[in-house]
Coordinates of C-alpha atoms in Angstrom, one line a residue:
P1 CA 13.5 -47.4 -13.6
E2 CA 11.9 -46.1 -10.3
V3 CA 13.8 -43.9 -8.8
K4 CA 13.6 -43.8 -4.7
K5 CA 11.4 -40.3 -3.3
F6 CA 11.9 -38.5 -0.2
V7 CA 13.2 -40.0 2.9
A8 CA 12.6 -38.7 6.5
W9 CA 16.7 -37.5 6.7
D10 CA 15.9 -35.2 3.4
Y11 CA 13.3 -33.5 4.7
V12 CA 15.2 -32.9 7.9
V13 CA 17.8 -31.3 6.2
F14 CA 15.4 -29.1 3.9
A15 CA 13.7 -28.0 6.5
A16 CA 17.1 -26.8 8.3
L17 CA 17.4 -24.7 5.5
F18 CA 14.1 -22.7 6.1
L19 CA 14.6 -22.8 9.7
V20 CA 18.0 -21.1 9.2
C21 CA 16.9 -18.4 7.1
A22 CA 13.9 -17.7 9.4
S23 CA 16.3 -17.6 12.0
I24 CA 18.3 -14.5 10.3
G25 CA 15.3 -12.6 9.6
V26 CA 14.4 -12.9 14.1
F27 CA 17.7 -12.0 14.4
F28 CA 18.0 -8.6 12.8
A29 CA 14.5 -7.5 13.9
V30 CA 15.6 -7.9 17.2
K31 CA 18.9 -6.2 16.7
E32 CA 17.6 -3.7 14.8
R33 CA 14.4 -3.1 16.9
K34 CA 15.7 0.6 17.7
K35 CA 16.7 1.5 13.8
K36 CA 13.2 1.7 12.7
T37 CA 13.6 4.1 10.2
S38 CA 12.7 3.0 6.4
K39 CA 16.0 4.0 5.3
E40 CA 17.6 1.1 7.8
F41 CA 14.8 -1.5 6.4
L42 CA 15.1 -0.8 2.7
V43 CA 18.9 -0.1 2.1
G44 CA 20.4 -1.5 5.5
G45 CA 21.7 2.1 6.5
R46 CA 24.3 2.8 3.7
Q47 CA 26.7 0.7 5.9
M48 CA 27.0 -3.0 4.7
T49 CA 30.3 -4.5 3.5
C50 CA 31.5 -5.7 0.1
G51 CA 31.7 -9.3 1.1
P52 CA 27.7 -10.2 2.1
I53 CA 27.1 -8.2 -1.1
A54 CA 28.7 -10.0 -3.1
F55 CA 27.8 -13.3 -2.4
S56 CA 24.4 -11.8 -2.0
L57 CA 24.3 -10.6 -5.8
T58 CA 25.3 -14.1 -7.0
S59 CA 23.0 -16.0 -4.9
S60 CA 19.8 -13.9 -6.2
F61 CA 20.7 -14.0 -9.7
M62 CA 21.7 -17.5 -9.8
S63 CA 18.5 -19.1 -8.7
A64 CA 17.1 -22.3 -8.8
V65 CA 16.7 -21.4 -12.6
T66 CA 20.5 -22.0 -12.6
V67 CA 20.5 -24.9 -10.9
L68 CA 18.0 -27.1 -12.4
G69 CA 18.1 -25.0 -16.0
T70 CA 21.5 -25.1 -16.9
P71 CA 22.7 -28.5 -16.2
S72 CA 19.6 -29.5 -18.2
E73 CA 20.9 -27.1 -21.1
V74 CA 24.7 -28.1 -21.4
Y75 CA 23.1 -32.0 -21.3
R76 CA 20.7 -31.4 -24.6
Y77 CA 22.5 -28.7 -26.2
G78 CA 26.4 -28.8 -25.1
A79 CA 28.5 -26.8 -23.1
S80 CA 28.1 -23.5 -25.4
F81 CA 26.7 -22.0 -22.1
V82 CA 29.9 -21.6 -20.8
L83 CA 30.5 -18.6 -23.2
F84 CA 28.1 -16.5 -20.3
F85 CA 31.7 -16.3 -18.3
L86 CA 32.6 -13.4 -21.0
S87 CA 28.6 -12.1 -20.9
Y88 CA 29.1 -11.8 -17.2
A89 CA 32.3 -10.3 -17.4
L90 CA 31.6 -7.2 -19.7
V91 CA 28.2 -6.8 -17.6
I92 CA 30.2 -6.7 -14.5
I93 CA 32.5 -4.2 -16.1
F94 CA 29.9 -1.9 -17.6
T95 CA 27.6 -1.9 -14.1
A96 CA 30.9 -1.0 -12.0
E97 CA 32.0 1.5 -14.0
L98 CA 29.4 3.2 -16.4
F99 CA 26.2 3.0 -14.0
L100 CA 26.9 2.4 -10.5
P101 CA 29.1 5.9 -10.1
V102 CA 25.9 7.9 -11.4
F103 CA 23.4 5.7 -9.0
Y104 CA 25.6 5.9 -5.9
R105 CA 26.9 9.7 -6.1
S106 CA 23.1 10.9 -6.7
G107 CA 21.8 9.4 -3.2
I108 CA 19.2 8.0 -4.4
T109 CA 17.2 4.6 -2.7
S110 CA 15.3 3.7 -5.8
T111 CA 17.1 3.7 -9.4
Y112 CA 13.8 5.2 -10.8
E113 CA 14.2 8.1 -8.8
Y114 CA 17.5 9.1 -11.4
L115 CA 14.5 9.0 -13.7
E116 CA 12.6 12.4 -12.1
L117 CA 16.1 14.0 -11.3
R118 CA 17.3 13.3 -15.3
F119 CA 13.6 13.4 -16.9
N120 CA 10.6 13.9 -15.3
K121 CA 7.7 12.4 -13.3
I122 CA 6.3 10.4 -16.3
V123 CA 9.1 9.0 -17.0
R124 CA 9.9 7.6 -13.5
L125 CA 6.3 6.5 -13.4
A126 CA 6.0 4.3 -16.6
A127 CA 10.0 2.6 -16.0
T128 CA 8.4 2.0 -12.2
L129 CA 5.3 0.0 -13.6
I130 CA 7.1 -1.8 -16.0
Y131 CA 10.0 -3.0 -13.0
I132 CA 6.5 -4.3 -11.0
L133 CA 5.3 -5.9 -13.8
Q134 CA 8.8 -7.8 -15.1
T135 CA 9.5 -9.0 -11.2
I136 CA 6.4 -10.7 -10.1
L137 CA 6.3 -12.4 -13.8
Y138 CA 10.0 -13.5 -13.3
T139 CA 9.8 -14.2 -9.7
G140 CA 6.7 -16.6 -10.6
I141 CA 8.6 -18.8 -12.7
V142 CA 11.7 -18.8 -10.2
V143 CA 9.0 -19.9 -7.5
Y144 CA 7.1 -22.5 -9.6
A145 CA 9.8 -24.0 -11.6
P146 CA 12.0 -25.8 -9.1
S147 CA 9.0 -26.8 -7.3
L148 CA 7.0 -28.3 -10.0
A149 CA 10.5 -30.4 -11.0
L150 CA 11.2 -31.3 -7.7
N151 CA 7.4 -32.8 -6.8
Q152 CA 7.8 -34.7 -10.2
V153 CA 10.5 -36.2 -9.0
T154 CA 11.2 -36.4 -5.8
G155 CA 7.5 -36.9 -4.5
F156 CA 7.9 -33.0 -3.0
D157 CA 4.3 -31.7 -2.3
L158 CA 4.0 -29.0 -4.8
W159 CA 2.1 -26.3 -3.7
G160 CA 3.4 -27.4 -0.1
S161 CA 7.1 -26.1 -1.6
V162 CA 5.2 -23.1 -3.1
V163 CA 3.4 -21.7 -0.6
A164 CA 6.2 -22.4 1.8
T165 CA 8.6 -20.6 -0.2
G166 CA 6.7 -17.5 -0.2
I167 CA 5.8 -17.3 3.9
V168 CA 9.3 -17.9 4.8
C169 CA 11.1 -15.2 2.1
T170 CA 8.0 -12.7 3.1
F171 CA 9.1 -13.4 6.9
Y172 CA 12.3 -12.6 6.7
C173 CA 12.1 -9.7 4.6
T174 CA 9.3 -8.3 6.5
L175 CA 11.1 -8.5 9.8
G176 CA 14.7 -8.1 9.0
G177 CA 14.6 -5.9 6.1
L178 CA 17.9 -5.6 3.8
K179 CA 20.4 -7.0 6.1
A180 CA 18.1 -9.8 6.7
V181 CA 17.7 -10.8 3.0
V182 CA 21.8 -10.0 2.6
W183 CA 23.1 -12.5 5.0
T184 CA 20.4 -15.0 4.3
D185 CA 21.7 -14.7 0.7
A186 CA 25.0 -15.0 1.8
F187 CA 24.5 -18.5 3.5
Q188 CA 22.4 -19.8 1.0
M189 CA 25.1 -19.1 -1.6
T190 CA 27.2 -22.0 0.4
V191 CA 24.5 -24.0 0.2
M192 CA 24.2 -23.9 -3.2
V193 CA 27.9 -24.3 -3.7
A194 CA 27.8 -27.2 -1.3
G195 CA 25.0 -29.2 -3.4
F196 CA 27.2 -28.5 -6.6
M197 CA 30.2 -29.7 -5.7
T198 CA 28.6 -33.1 -3.8
V199 CA 26.3 -34.0 -7.1
L200 CA 29.8 -33.9 -9.1
I201 CA 32.0 -35.0 -6.9
R202 CA 30.0 -38.3 -6.5
G203 CA 28.8 -37.8 -10.1
T204 CA 32.2 -38.0 -11.7
T205 CA 33.1 -41.3 -9.3
L206 CA 30.2 -43.1 -10.4
N207 CA 31.1 -43.0 -14.2
G208 CA 34.6 -43.2 -14.5
G209 CA 36.6 -40.1 -13.6
S210 CA 36.9 -36.5 -15.1
T211 CA 39.2 -37.8 -17.5
K212 CA 36.0 -40.5 -18.8
V213 CA 33.2 -38.0 -18.7
W214 CA 35.2 -35.4 -20.6
E215 CA 36.1 -38.5 -23.3
D216 CA 32.1 -39.2 -23.1
A217 CA 31.1 -35.5 -23.2
Y218 CA 34.0 -35.2 -26.6
K219 CA 32.3 -38.2 -28.5
G220 CA 28.9 -36.6 -27.6
S221 CA 29.6 -33.5 -29.5
R222 CA 29.0 -31.2 -26.1
L223 CA 32.7 -29.5 -26.5
N224 CA 31.8 -28.1 -29.4
I225 CA 31.7 -24.8 -27.6
F226 CA 32.7 -22.1 -30.1
D227 CA 30.4 -21.5 -33.0
F228 CA 31.5 -18.7 -35.1
D229 CA 27.9 -18.5 -37.5
V230 CA 26.7 -15.2 -37.5
D231 CA 23.3 -16.3 -38.2
P232 CA 20.5 -14.8 -35.6
L233 CA 17.8 -17.3 -35.6
R234 CA 20.5 -19.5 -34.1
R235 CA 19.5 -20.6 -30.7
H236 CA 23.0 -20.2 -29.3
T237 CA 26.1 -19.3 -31.2
F238 CA 29.2 -17.6 -29.8
W239 CA 27.8 -14.1 -30.7
T240 CA 24.1 -14.8 -29.6
I241 CA 25.3 -15.9 -26.1
V242 CA 28.3 -13.2 -25.4
I243 CA 26.0 -9.9 -27.4
G244 CA 22.9 -11.0 -26.9
G245 CA 23.9 -12.4 -23.2
T246 CA 25.6 -9.3 -22.3
F247 CA 22.3 -6.8 -23.2
T248 CA 20.4 -9.7 -21.3
W249 CA 22.3 -9.7 -18.2
L250 CA 23.1 -5.8 -18.2
G251 CA 19.1 -4.9 -18.2
L252 CA 19.4 -7.3 -15.1
Y253 CA 22.1 -6.4 -13.3
G254 CA 23.4 -2.7 -14.5
V255 CA 19.7 -0.8 -14.0
N256 CA 17.8 -3.3 -12.1
Q257 CA 16.6 -2.2 -8.6
S258 CA 17.5 -5.4 -7.4
T259 CA 21.5 -4.7 -7.7
I260 CA 21.4 -1.4 -7.6
Q261 CA 19.5 -1.1 -4.3
R262 CA 22.7 -3.6 -2.5
C263 CA 24.9 -1.9 -4.0
I264 CA 23.6 1.9 -2.6
S265 CA 23.3 -0.1 0.4
C266 CA 27.1 -0.1 0.6
K267 CA 29.1 2.2 3.3
S268 CA 31.2 3.6 0.1
E269 CA 31.2 3.3 -3.6
K270 CA 35.0 1.8 -3.3
H271 CA 33.1 -0.9 -1.5
A272 CA 30.1 -1.2 -3.9
K273 CA 32.3 -1.8 -7.1
L274 CA 34.5 -4.3 -5.5
A275 CA 31.5 -6.3 -4.4
L276 CA 30.6 -6.3 -8.2
Y277 CA 33.9 -7.6 -9.2
L278 CA 33.8 -10.3 -6.2
N279 CA 30.4 -11.0 -7.7
L280 CA 31.7 -12.0 -10.7
L281 CA 33.8 -14.6 -9.0
G282 CA 30.8 -15.9 -7.6
L283 CA 28.8 -15.8 -11.0
W284 CA 31.6 -18.1 -12.8
T285 CA 32.3 -19.9 -9.8
V286 CA 28.0 -21.5 -10.0
L287 CA 28.3 -21.3 -14.0
V288 CA 31.2 -23.8 -14.2
C289 CA 29.6 -25.8 -11.9
A290 CA 26.7 -25.9 -13.5
V291 CA 27.9 -26.5 -16.8
F292 CA 30.2 -29.6 -15.9
C293 CA 27.2 -30.7 -14.0
G294 CA 25.4 -31.1 -17.1
L295 CA 28.1 -32.9 -18.7
V296 CA 28.5 -35.4 -15.6
M297 CA 24.9 -36.2 -16.1
Y298 CA 25.6 -36.4 -19.8
S299 CA 28.2 -39.1 -19.4
H300 CA 25.9 -41.1 -16.8
Y301 CA 22.9 -41.1 -19.4
K302 CA 24.4 -41.3 -22.6
S303 CA 23.3 -44.6 -23.6
C304 CA 19.6 -44.3 -21.8
D305 CA 18.2 -40.7 -21.7
P306 CA 15.4 -40.7 -19.3
W307 CA 13.7 -37.8 -21.1
T308 CA 13.2 -39.4 -24.3
A309 CA 12.5 -42.5 -22.6
D310 CA 9.7 -40.9 -21.0
F311 CA 10.9 -41.5 -17.3
I312 CA 10.7 -37.9 -16.9
S313 CA 8.0 -35.0 -18.3
A314 CA 10.2 -32.0 -19.0
P315 CA 14.0 -31.4 -19.5
D316 CA 13.9 -29.5 -16.2
Q317 CA 13.3 -32.6 -14.2
L318 CA 16.5 -34.0 -15.4
M319 CA 19.2 -32.8 -12.5
P320 CA 16.6 -33.7 -9.7
Y321 CA 16.1 -37.3 -11.7
F322 CA 20.0 -37.6 -11.4
V323 CA 20.3 -36.7 -8.0
M324 CA 17.6 -38.9 -6.9
D325 CA 19.5 -41.9 -9.1
I326 CA 23.4 -41.4 -7.7
F327 CA 22.2 -40.5 -3.9
S328 CA 19.5 -43.0 -3.9
A329 CA 21.8 -45.2 -1.0
M330 CA 22.8 -42.3 0.4
P331 CA 19.6 -40.7 3.0
G332 CA 19.8 -37.0 3.6
V333 CA 22.4 -35.8 0.5
P334 CA 19.5 -35.7 -2.0
G335 CA 17.7 -33.3 0.7
L336 CA 20.9 -31.4 0.3
F337 CA 20.6 -30.7 -3.1
V338 CA 17.0 -29.9 -3.0
A339 CA 18.3 -27.4 -0.6
C340 CA 20.8 -26.1 -2.9
A341 CA 17.9 -25.7 -5.5
F342 CA 15.4 -24.1 -3.0
S343 CA 18.2 -21.7 -1.6
G344 CA 18.2 -20.5 -5.4
T345 CA 14.4 -19.8 -5.3
L346 CA 14.4 -18.2 -1.7
S347 CA 17.7 -15.6 -2.5
T348 CA 16.0 -14.6 -5.8
V349 CA 12.8 -14.3 -4.2
A350 CA 13.4 -12.5 -0.8
A351 CA 15.6 -9.8 -3.3
S352 CA 13.1 -9.4 -5.2
I353 CA 10.0 -8.7 -2.7
N354 CA 12.6 -6.5 -1.1
A355 CA 13.2 -4.5 -4.2
L356 CA 9.5 -4.4 -5.4
A357 CA 8.7 -3.2 -1.7
T358 CA 11.3 -0.3 -2.0
V359 CA 10.3 0.6 -5.4
T360 CA 6.4 1.0 -4.9
F361 CA 7.4 3.1 -1.2
E362 CA 10.4 5.5 -3.2
D363 CA 7.8 5.5 -6.4
L364 CA 4.4 6.0 -5.3
V365 CA 3.8 5.9 -1.6
K366 CA 6.1 8.9 -1.1
K367 CA 4.5 11.1 -3.9
G368 CA 1.2 10.3 -2.7
F369 CA 2.1 11.0 1.0
P370 CA 5.3 13.1 1.6
N371 CA 4.7 13.9 5.1
L372 CA 4.7 10.3 6.3
S373 CA 6.4 9.7 9.8
E374 CA 9.5 7.5 9.7
K375 CA 7.6 4.9 11.9
M376 CA 4.7 4.9 9.7
S377 CA 6.9 4.5 6.6
T378 CA 8.3 1.5 8.1
W379 CA 5.2 -0.4 8.8
I380 CA 4.2 0.5 5.0
S381 CA 7.3 -0.9 4.0
K382 CA 6.5 -4.0 5.7
G383 CA 2.7 -4.1 4.4
L384 CA 4.2 -4.1 1.0
C385 CA 6.5 -6.7 1.4
I386 CA 3.9 -8.6 2.7
L387 CA 1.7 -8.0 -0.3
Y388 CA 4.2 -8.7 -2.8
G389 CA 5.1 -11.5 -1.2
V390 CA 1.3 -12.9 -1.6
L391 CA 1.7 -11.9 -5.0
C392 CA 4.8 -13.5 -6.1
T393 CA 3.4 -16.7 -4.5
S394 CA 0.1 -16.7 -6.5
M395 CA 2.3 -15.6 -10.0
A396 CA 3.5 -18.9 -9.7
A397 CA 0.1 -20.3 -10.9
A398 CA 0.8 -18.7 -14.2
A399 CA 4.2 -19.9 -14.8
S400 CA 3.5 -23.1 -15.9
L401 CA 2.3 -21.8 -19.1
L402 CA 6.0 -20.7 -20.3
G403 CA 7.9 -23.7 -21.0
G404 CA 11.8 -24.1 -20.3
V405 CA 12.9 -22.4 -17.1
V406 CA 16.0 -20.9 -18.6
Q407 CA 14.8 -19.7 -21.7
A408 CA 11.2 -18.3 -20.2
S409 CA 12.8 -16.2 -17.5
L410 CA 15.8 -14.8 -19.6
S411 CA 12.8 -13.9 -22.4
I412 CA 11.1 -12.3 -19.2
H413 CA 14.2 -10.3 -18.7
G414 CA 15.2 -9.5 -22.0
M415 CA 11.5 -8.1 -22.8
C416 CA 11.5 -5.8 -20.0
G417 CA 15.0 -5.0 -19.3
G418 CA 16.6 -4.1 -22.2
P419 CA 13.8 -1.2 -23.2
M420 CA 14.3 -0.3 -19.4
L421 CA 18.6 -0.7 -19.7
G422 CA 18.0 1.4 -23.3
L423 CA 16.1 4.7 -21.1
F424 CA 18.6 4.6 -18.7
T425 CA 21.6 4.5 -21.5
L426 CA 19.8 7.7 -22.5
G427 CA 20.0 9.1 -19.6
I428 CA 23.3 8.4 -18.3
V429 CA 25.4 8.5 -21.7
F430 CA 23.5 11.1 -23.9
P431 CA 23.3 14.5 -22.2
C432 CA 21.0 16.2 -25.7
A433 CA 18.1 13.2 -24.8
N434 CA 14.7 15.0 -23.5
W435 CA 12.0 13.3 -21.5
K436 CA 9.6 13.5 -24.7
G437 CA 12.9 11.2 -26.3
A438 CA 12.8 9.0 -23.1
I439 CA 9.1 8.2 -23.1
G440 CA 9.0 7.7 -26.9
G441 CA 12.3 5.3 -26.7
L442 CA 10.8 3.5 -23.7
L443 CA 7.3 2.6 -25.8
A444 CA 9.4 2.0 -28.9
G445 CA 12.0 -0.4 -27.2
I446 CA 8.8 -2.3 -25.2
T447 CA 6.7 -2.4 -28.5
L448 CA 9.6 -4.4 -30.7
A449 CA 10.9 -6.2 -27.8
F450 CA 6.8 -7.6 -26.7
W451 CA 6.8 -8.4 -30.5
A452 CA 9.5 -10.2 -31.3
G453 CA 8.8 -12.0 -27.8
T454 CA 5.5 -12.7 -28.2
G455 CA 6.0 -14.0 -31.7
S456 CA 8.6 -16.5 -31.1
F457 CA 6.3 -17.8 -28.2
I458 CA 3.4 -18.2 -30.5
Y459 CA 5.7 -19.6 -33.3
P460 CA 8.5 -21.1 -31.9
A461 CA 11.6 -21.0 -34.2
P462 CA 11.7 -24.2 -36.8
P463 CA 13.5 -27.4 -35.2
A464 CA 16.8 -26.8 -37.5
K465 CA 17.6 -24.0 -35.9
S466 CA 17.4 -25.5 -31.5
I467 CA 17.5 -28.7 -32.4
P468 CA 18.9 -30.6 -29.4
L469 CA 22.2 -33.0 -29.9
Q470 CA 21.9 -36.6 -30.6
L471 CA 20.2 -38.5 -27.3
S472 CA 19.9 -42.1 -27.0
T473 CA 17.9 -44.6 -25.2
L474 CA 19.9 -47.7 -26.5
N475 CA 20.5 -49.0 -23.3
C476 CA 17.0 -48.3 -21.5
T477 CA 14.2 -50.6 -20.9
L478 CA 11.2 -48.9 -22.3
A479 CA 7.7 -49.0 -20.5
N480 CA 5.9 -50.1 -23.7
S481 CA 8.5 -50.8 -26.2
T482 CA 11.2 -53.1 -27.1
E483 CA 13.0 -50.3 -29.6
A484 CA 15.7 -47.7 -29.3
L485 CA 14.6 -44.3 -29.4
T486 CA 17.2 -41.0 -30.4
T487 CA 16.3 -37.8 -31.0
A488 CA 15.3 -37.0 -34.8
A489 CA 17.8 -35.2 -36.8
P490 CA 16.7 -31.6 -38.1
T491 CA 14.6 -31.3 -41.1
A492 CA 14.0 -28.9 -43.8
A493 CA 10.7 -27.0 -41.9
P494 CA 7.6 -26.1 -44.0
D495 CA 6.5 -22.6 -44.7
R496 CA 4.7 -21.2 -42.3
E497 CA 2.1 -18.0 -41.7
P498 CA 2.6 -15.3 -41.2
L499 CA 5.7 -14.4 -43.3
L500 CA 7.3 -13.2 -40.2
A501 CA 7.7 -16.7 -38.8
D502 CA 10.7 -18.0 -39.8
T503 CA 12.6 -14.6 -39.7
W504 CA 11.7 -11.8 -36.8
Y505 CA 9.3 -14.4 -34.9
S506 CA 12.6 -17.3 -34.9
L507 CA 15.0 -14.4 -33.4
S508 CA 17.3 -16.2 -30.4
Y509 CA 15.6 -15.5 -27.2
L510 CA 18.7 -13.5 -26.1
Y511 CA 18.5 -10.6 -28.7
F512 CA 15.1 -9.5 -27.3
S513 CA 17.3 -7.4 -24.9
A514 CA 18.9 -6.0 -27.5
I515 CA 16.3 -5.3 -29.6
G516 CA 14.6 -3.4 -26.9
C517 CA 17.6 -1.4 -25.6
L518 CA 18.9 -0.6 -29.4
G519 CA 15.2 0.3 -30.3
C520 CA 14.5 2.3 -26.8
A521 CA 18.1 4.4 -27.7
I522 CA 17.6 5.5 -31.6
T523 CA 14.1 6.3 -30.9
G524 CA 14.7 8.3 -28.0
L525 CA 17.8 9.8 -29.5
L526 CA 15.6 11.0 -32.7
I527 CA 13.0 12.3 -30.9
S528 CA 14.9 14.2 -28.8
F529 CA 16.6 16.3 -31.9
V530 CA 13.1 16.6 -33.5
T531 CA 11.8 17.7 -30.4
G532 CA 14.7 20.0 -29.7
P533 CA 17.6 18.7 -27.3
S534 CA 17.8 19.1 -23.9
K535 CA 20.4 21.7 -22.6
G536 CA 23.7 20.5 -20.8
E537 CA 23.8 23.6 -18.5
D538 CA 20.4 22.5 -16.8
I539 CA 21.6 18.9 -16.0
P540 CA 23.4 18.3 -13.1
P541 CA 26.8 16.8 -13.9
V542 CA 26.5 14.1 -11.6
L543 CA 23.9 12.8 -13.4
I544 CA 26.1 12.3 -16.8
K545 CA 28.7 9.6 -17.2
P546 CA 30.9 11.8 -19.8
V547 CA 31.9 8.7 -21.9
C548 CA 33.0 10.8 -24.9
N549 CA 36.3 11.2 -21.9
L550 CA 37.6 7.8 -23.1
F551 CA 37.4 8.2 -26.9
C552 CA 38.9 11.9 -27.0
F553 CA 41.1 12.3 -24.3
W554 CA 43.4 14.1 -26.6
S555 CA 41.6 17.2 -26.9
K556 CA 39.6 19.6 -24.2
R557 CA 37.9 21.4 -27.0
L558 CA 36.1 18.1 -28.3
K559 CA 35.7 16.6 -25.5
A560 CA 33.6 20.0 -24.1
F561 CA 31.7 19.7 -27.0
L562 CA 30.7 16.3 -26.7
W563 CA 29.5 17.4 -22.9
C564 CA 27.1 19.1 -24.2
G565 CA 27.1 22.4 -22.3
V566 CA 27.3 19.8 -19.0
Q567 CA 29.3 21.3 -16.9
H568 CA 32.0 18.2 -15.6
D569 CA 34.7 20.3 -14.5
S570 CA 33.2 21.6 -12.3
Q571 CA 31.4 18.8 -10.8
Q572 CA 32.5 18.3 -7.6
V573 CA 31.8 22.2 -6.4
D574 CA 28.7 22.4 -7.9
F575 CA 26.5 19.4 -6.9
E576 CA 25.4 20.2 -3.8
K577 CA 24.1 23.6 -5.7
N578 CA 23.0 22.3 -9.0
L579 CA 20.9 18.8 -7.4
P580 CA 18.2 20.2 -5.2
K581 CA 17.7 23.0 -7.9
V582 CA 16.9 20.6 -10.1
I583 CA 14.6 18.7 -7.8
A584 CA 13.0 22.2 -6.9
N585 CA 12.0 22.7 -10.9
K586 CA 10.7 19.4 -11.2
T587 CA 8.8 19.0 -8.2
G588 CA 8.1 22.7 -6.7
T589 CA 9.1 21.5 -3.4
D590 CA 12.7 23.2 -2.4
D591 CA 13.3 23.3 0.7
T592 CA 12.1 19.9 1.7
F593 CA 14.4 17.9 -1.4
K594 CA 17.3 20.4 -0.5
N595 CA 17.3 19.0 3.2
S596 CA 16.8 15.2 1.9
I597 CA 19.6 15.8 -0.2
N598 CA 21.6 17.5 2.0
K599 CA 21.1 15.2 4.7
E600 CA 21.8 12.5 2.1
N601 CA 25.5 13.9 1.5
K602 CA 26.1 14.6 4.8
R603 CA 25.2 10.7 5.7
Q604 CA 28.6 9.9 3.4
F605 CA 31.1 11.2 5.8
P606 CA 32.0 9.3 8.4
G607 CA 31.0 10.1 11.8
Y608 CA 27.9 11.9 10.7
N609 CA 24.9 11.2 13.8
P610 CA 21.7 12.0 11.4
E611 CA 19.8 12.1 14.5
E612 CA 21.5 14.7 16.3
N613 CA 22.9 16.6 13.0
S614 CA 26.3 16.6 14.2
Y615 CA 29.8 14.5 13.7
T616 CA 31.5 12.6 16.1
N617 CA 35.5 13.3 15.9

């Protein structure tokens, strides 16, 4: 059936979203115009509170990929996607208790500064370049996917929406810095939840209430959530989602610049941890909304699947098609859903642009030009925001080649984020790891993850491992036929070339991150032991998290042995002494770095005024 396109009211609601986002950028540009330091622009002067940061984190990582992709996944494969709530919980605990304390106490702006403090400049540069590549690729998908889906279903102009997204994000990032990004994200999060709830309420009402939706989902095998099959080739099982999903999202949360930049912009470490735990509630809320939307959509189309019947050309268009179908008599409401999808896009793109600008400025520009004035630093940061805004928007053109949005985005995060997670784990958990081990481990992890990821792209898994559940077109009026269609049952796949096609290349996409992380960590430790492990006495305790304390709390001697010489007992006393010394040894500019580290430490005390170098009692 022909589904109605956008009308004037839909465009008004959608345009209002863009207008509010741009206004927030202007507001912070005017409000903060006297605070022209690059630190204020990039990390909000480290004065943010936990509330808006929690909203911002949720909004940034629950992009349009979630709004459009997750309901479609549930519709086709069942509600096992809800098991990600366990993955999210593990990820937040590890991030808040393992990675965040080290980053926050180090007083860094870019997470990759840590790698120079712990290893050396080469490791920092390699990690920075990988992060820039990963983020530009991912942002391309986030911009392109919703634009394409909405264009084909609602008639919304494809490149118009791509360019509008890029321009608005770049505009408020460049004008308002991190504070504008965070507060815009908080607004977009409310729009996203409002859009989901509207679809849920209307869809449930049309399909006979929640009990009927639940019954339909049960009869259609959509509620077979707990599949404990240990086969790593199966696309989604309990183990692939909980183990593989944890590694994938930990690479995205625990060591990702976008996340850590927000957390270290908080006024205290306690606020930063609280932001992460509040953000977990937000992640669960959006996940549950998306999963239930998928079940409601299945109940609505159980006997007439628009994808199999060729009413739409890709599964990612199911959600927009559903919205235009159920709200055809309510002008303005489809506009709210499109605003919901684009809220996810805007927040993710803005976070990426801001993080890319920060990493490039801190890790590349400041290294080449260490004596830049604050005013020039701020202007360069804004210029970088514009540059990355253009690059990320341009990258959207390449995203059309990557298939389903959820799988494509998580595959990219897995292939790049896994080895990075392994690299930071080497530095934070293993004091014996040296810089040679770090470089060797990173190369090994990247090679393994890209080998598996690229192979799976060229040789997709056999249908038996990833076949969608049954979908019917029994009650459809098909365009060129009167026969009913159903998805084919899985058949035994013929032998494929090369030999690895049905094993290594058919691994679940969620395991790419685990492969990269473990490959990096194991190779790094082996190389470190072969080339001579680092001396713990030379490593400031603030750069290492003594995880061994959890497992051998009964024995001080055993703890001291596993610390590998790192002086954790004197961590608070030696911090100001040791860290500048290590930086000086690595950089050769003792006074400059000592002053900057001391200034960072003083900023953490209340009442300190850096301009006058004094305290207000």
